[in-house]
């Protein structure tokens, strides 16, 4: 898979030792590749180091089922119209059990017709947070009752982390080779 971006290309032979250390940590971790925002973040090894550890937790370590984490990521990718984030995570969401109709509705900017209450709740929490920048007491209480307070904290972390990912991918125009873009470009 080729990756394109507006960033200067990485020259492994000219990498600083700190960049090499972070690159090795990313490649030996659960991701195993320098895909997505890491192409940008490796230019700032300190940011890359912190972000890759937070990202590994948000993606692999929360109390949420992978299906719900991937839904939160797709809600974020659709909100930010983040091409590469969508291209990376739509197949993962599909494999994790998210219904194709839900994925397509999100991509098209429509509210999905959810068959599962937990998915509808993740969607409402994310879209409310993005549109109002707050979550009212009733929605908060519903989320805590459904998932527990620690998982709600982690879910908000997933939304925040993947917003950072989306902004990074958008600013540096990270694209995945010749794959068709899921969103129209402005």
Tab-separated table of C-alpha atoms in Angstrom:
chain	number	residue	atom	x	y	z
A	1	UNK	CA	0.000	0.000	0.000
A	2	UNK	CA	1.556	3.291	-1.037
A	3	UNK	CA	0.982	6.378	1.044
A	4	UNK	CA	1.105	9.923	-0.325
A	5	UNK	CA	1.273	13.172	1.640
A	6	UNK	CA	2.545	16.717	1.474
A	7	UNK	CA	5.244	15.907	4.040
A	8	UNK	CA	8.886	15.688	3.131
A	9	UNK	CA	9.796	12.028	2.604
A	10	UNK	CA	11.482	10.197	5.435
A	11	UNK	CA	15.069	9.223	4.807
A	12	UNK	CA	15.795	6.373	7.205
A	13	UNK	CA	19.538	6.845	6.773
A	14	UNK	CA	19.269	10.473	7.909
A	15	UNK	CA	16.893	9.888	10.843
A	16	UNK	CA	17.866	11.267	14.224
A	17	UNK	CA	18.388	8.612	16.913
A	18	UNK	CA	15.176	9.722	18.669
A	19	UNK	CA	13.217	9.302	15.423
A	20	UNK	CA	14.729	5.836	14.965
A	21	UNK	CA	13.800	4.864	18.537
A	22	UNK	CA	10.182	5.962	18.072
A	23	UNK	CA	9.978	4.341	14.646
A	24	UNK	CA	11.212	1.055	16.111
A	25	UNK	CA	8.642	1.316	18.942
A	26	UNK	CA	5.821	1.890	16.454
A	27	UNK	CA	6.931	-0.921	14.138
A	28	UNK	CA	7.347	-3.407	16.994
A	29	UNK	CA	3.994	-2.488	18.596
A	30	UNK	CA	0.502	-3.761	17.794
A	31	UNK	CA	0.256	-1.619	14.628
A	32	UNK	CA	3.396	-2.930	12.998
A	33	UNK	CA	3.493	-0.131	10.406
A	34	UNK	CA	4.068	3.593	9.955
A	35	UNK	CA	0.637	4.224	8.474
A	36	UNK	CA	-1.697	7.169	8.873
A	37	UNK	CA	-0.745	10.021	11.194
A	38	UNK	CA	2.556	8.428	12.185
A	39	UNK	CA	3.951	9.537	8.841
A	40	UNK	CA	3.552	13.106	10.120
A	41	UNK	CA	4.215	12.573	13.799
A	42	UNK	CA	7.576	10.874	13.225
A	43	UNK	CA	8.828	14.317	12.128
A	44	UNK	CA	8.356	15.251	15.810
A	45	UNK	CA	9.564	12.175	17.684
A	46	UNK	CA	8.356	13.438	21.061
A	47	UNK	CA	4.809	13.895	19.753
A	48	UNK	CA	4.991	10.568	17.932
A	49	UNK	CA	6.126	8.765	21.061
A	50	UNK	CA	3.310	10.093	23.243
A	51	UNK	CA	0.680	9.832	20.522
A	52	UNK	CA	1.533	6.255	19.581
A	53	UNK	CA	1.217	5.124	23.201
A	54	UNK	CA	-2.119	6.907	23.651
A	55	UNK	CA	-3.306	5.565	20.311
A	56	UNK	CA	-2.378	2.003	21.198
A	57	UNK	CA	-4.487	2.301	24.347
A	58	UNK	CA	-7.440	3.939	22.552
A	59	UNK	CA	-7.403	1.317	19.839
A	60	UNK	CA	-6.501	-1.850	21.751
A	61	UNK	CA	-6.837	-1.228	25.490
A	62	UNK	CA	-10.205	0.288	26.361
A	63	UNK	CA	-13.118	-1.491	28.024
A	64	UNK	CA	-15.173	-1.038	24.840
A	65	UNK	CA	-15.766	-3.754	22.289
A	66	UNK	CA	-13.717	-3.221	19.135
A	67	UNK	CA	-16.970	-2.766	17.189
A	68	UNK	CA	-17.854	0.262	19.356
A	69	UNK	CA	-14.352	1.718	19.259
A	70	UNK	CA	-14.325	1.468	15.479
A	71	UNK	CA	-17.774	3.072	15.323
A	72	UNK	CA	-16.444	6.008	17.371
A	73	UNK	CA	-13.483	6.258	14.984
A	74	UNK	CA	-15.768	6.262	11.925
A	75	UNK	CA	-18.045	8.899	13.499
A	76	UNK	CA	-14.902	11.011	13.919
A	77	UNK	CA	-13.565	10.292	10.431
A	78	UNK	CA	-16.920	11.229	8.902
A	79	UNK	CA	-17.170	14.409	11.011
A	80	UNK	CA	-13.702	15.528	9.915
A	81	UNK	CA	-14.072	14.026	6.412
A	82	UNK	CA	-10.716	12.402	6.982
A	83	UNK	CA	-9.936	10.359	3.889
A	84	UNK	CA	-7.124	8.140	5.164
A	85	UNK	CA	-8.701	7.661	8.596
A	86	UNK	CA	-11.822	6.343	6.884
A	87	UNK	CA	-9.845	4.203	4.441
A	88	UNK	CA	-7.893	2.621	7.301
A	89	UNK	CA	-10.781	2.076	9.720
A	90	UNK	CA	-13.828	1.224	7.582
A	91	UNK	CA	-12.477	-2.284	6.812
A	92	UNK	CA	-11.534	-2.795	10.466
A	93	UNK	CA	-15.024	-1.720	11.565
A	94	UNK	CA	-16.567	-4.116	9.064
A	95	UNK	CA	-14.397	-6.978	10.328
A	96	UNK	CA	-15.309	-6.062	13.928
A	97	UNK	CA	-19.004	-6.571	13.161
A	98	UNK	CA	-20.271	-3.092	12.311
A	99	UNK	CA	-23.068	-3.408	9.768
A	100	UNK	CA	-22.311	-2.256	6.222
A	101	UNK	CA	-25.460	-0.094	6.161
A	102	UNK	CA	-24.222	1.776	9.259
A	103	UNK	CA	-20.800	2.302	7.682
A	104	UNK	CA	-22.289	3.603	4.435
A	105	UNK	CA	-24.736	5.925	6.207
A	106	UNK	CA	-21.878	7.450	8.196
A	107	UNK	CA	-19.785	7.896	5.050
A	108	UNK	CA	-22.722	9.566	3.293
A	109	UNK	CA	-23.356	11.911	6.222
A	110	UNK	CA	-26.677	10.336	7.204
A	111	UNK	CA	-27.785	9.124	10.625
A	112	UNK	CA	-27.649	5.339	10.508
A	113	UNK	CA	-30.621	3.123	11.339
A	114	UNK	CA	-28.986	1.204	14.174
A	115	UNK	CA	-30.125	-2.277	15.133
A	116	UNK	CA	-28.022	-2.243	18.313
A	117	UNK	CA	-28.703	0.155	21.186
A	118	UNK	CA	-25.032	0.384	22.207
A	119	UNK	CA	-24.084	1.555	18.706
A	120	UNK	CA	-26.863	4.155	18.653
A	121	UNK	CA	-25.618	5.436	22.016
A	122	UNK	CA	-21.993	5.733	20.855
A	123	UNK	CA	-23.210	7.574	17.758
A	124	UNK	CA	-25.390	9.973	19.778
A	125	UNK	CA	-22.609	10.650	22.265
A	126	UNK	CA	-20.092	11.387	19.512
A	127	UNK	CA	-22.325	13.498	17.318
A	128	UNK	CA	-23.633	15.446	20.303
A	129	UNK	CA	-20.102	16.084	21.521
A	130	UNK	CA	-18.959	17.244	18.079
A	131	UNK	CA	-21.995	19.412	17.309
A	132	UNK	CA	-22.623	21.009	20.726
A	133	UNK	CA	-19.169	20.555	22.292
A	134	UNK	CA	-20.997	19.261	25.380
A	135	UNK	CA	-23.040	16.252	26.528
A	136	UNK	CA	-26.177	16.956	28.541
A	137	UNK	CA	-26.974	15.243	31.827
A	138	UNK	CA	-29.499	12.789	30.378
A	139	UNK	CA	-27.177	11.511	27.634
A	140	UNK	CA	-24.280	11.352	30.070
A	141	UNK	CA	-26.330	9.322	32.562
A	142	UNK	CA	-27.489	6.974	29.798
A	143	UNK	CA	-23.914	6.388	28.643
A	144	UNK	CA	-22.663	5.739	32.197
A	145	UNK	CA	-25.564	3.343	32.835
A	146	UNK	CA	-24.821	1.452	29.619
A	147	UNK	CA	-21.017	1.353	29.661
A	148	UNK	CA	-19.845	2.414	33.129
A	149	UNK	CA	-18.015	5.596	34.013
A	150	UNK	CA	-14.471	4.350	33.178
A	151	UNK	CA	-15.578	3.230	29.700
A	152	UNK	CA	-17.280	6.587	29.052
A	153	UNK	CA	-14.029	8.341	29.996
A	154	UNK	CA	-12.208	6.048	27.564
A	155	UNK	CA	-14.812	6.603	24.827
A	156	UNK	CA	-14.376	10.368	25.078
A	157	UNK	CA	-10.624	9.719	24.857
A	158	UNK	CA	-11.183	7.720	21.650
A	159	UNK	CA	-13.165	10.603	20.138
A	160	UNK	CA	-10.464	13.099	21.143
A	161	UNK	CA	-7.521	11.013	20.006
A	162	UNK	CA	-9.050	10.241	16.623
A	163	UNK	CA	-9.957	13.921	16.141
A	164	UNK	CA	-6.210	14.599	16.510
A	165	UNK	CA	-5.547	11.821	13.995
A	166	UNK	CA	-8.099	13.267	11.556
A	167	UNK	CA	-6.679	16.785	11.820
A	168	UNK	CA	-3.169	15.462	11.247
A	169	UNK	CA	-4.208	13.443	8.206
A	170	UNK	CA	-6.180	16.353	6.760
A	171	UNK	CA	-3.489	19.011	7.235
A	172	UNK	CA	-0.738	16.845	5.776
A	173	UNK	CA	-3.016	15.408	3.055
A	174	UNK	CA	-2.163	11.810	3.829
A	175	UNK	CA	-3.716	9.562	1.170
A	176	UNK	CA	-3.611	5.824	0.687
A	177	UNK	CA	-2.296	5.331	-2.837
A	178	UNK	CA	-4.888	4.814	-5.536
A	179	UNK	CA	-7.836	3.921	-3.287
A	180	UNK	CA	-10.924	5.981	-4.143
A	181	UNK	CA	-11.550	8.818	-1.694
A	182	UNK	CA	-14.591	8.212	0.523
A	183	UNK	CA	-15.450	11.926	0.808
A	184	UNK	CA	-15.627	14.692	-1.778
A	185	UNK	CA	-12.750	17.121	-1.437
A	186	UNK	CA	-13.659	20.748	-0.637
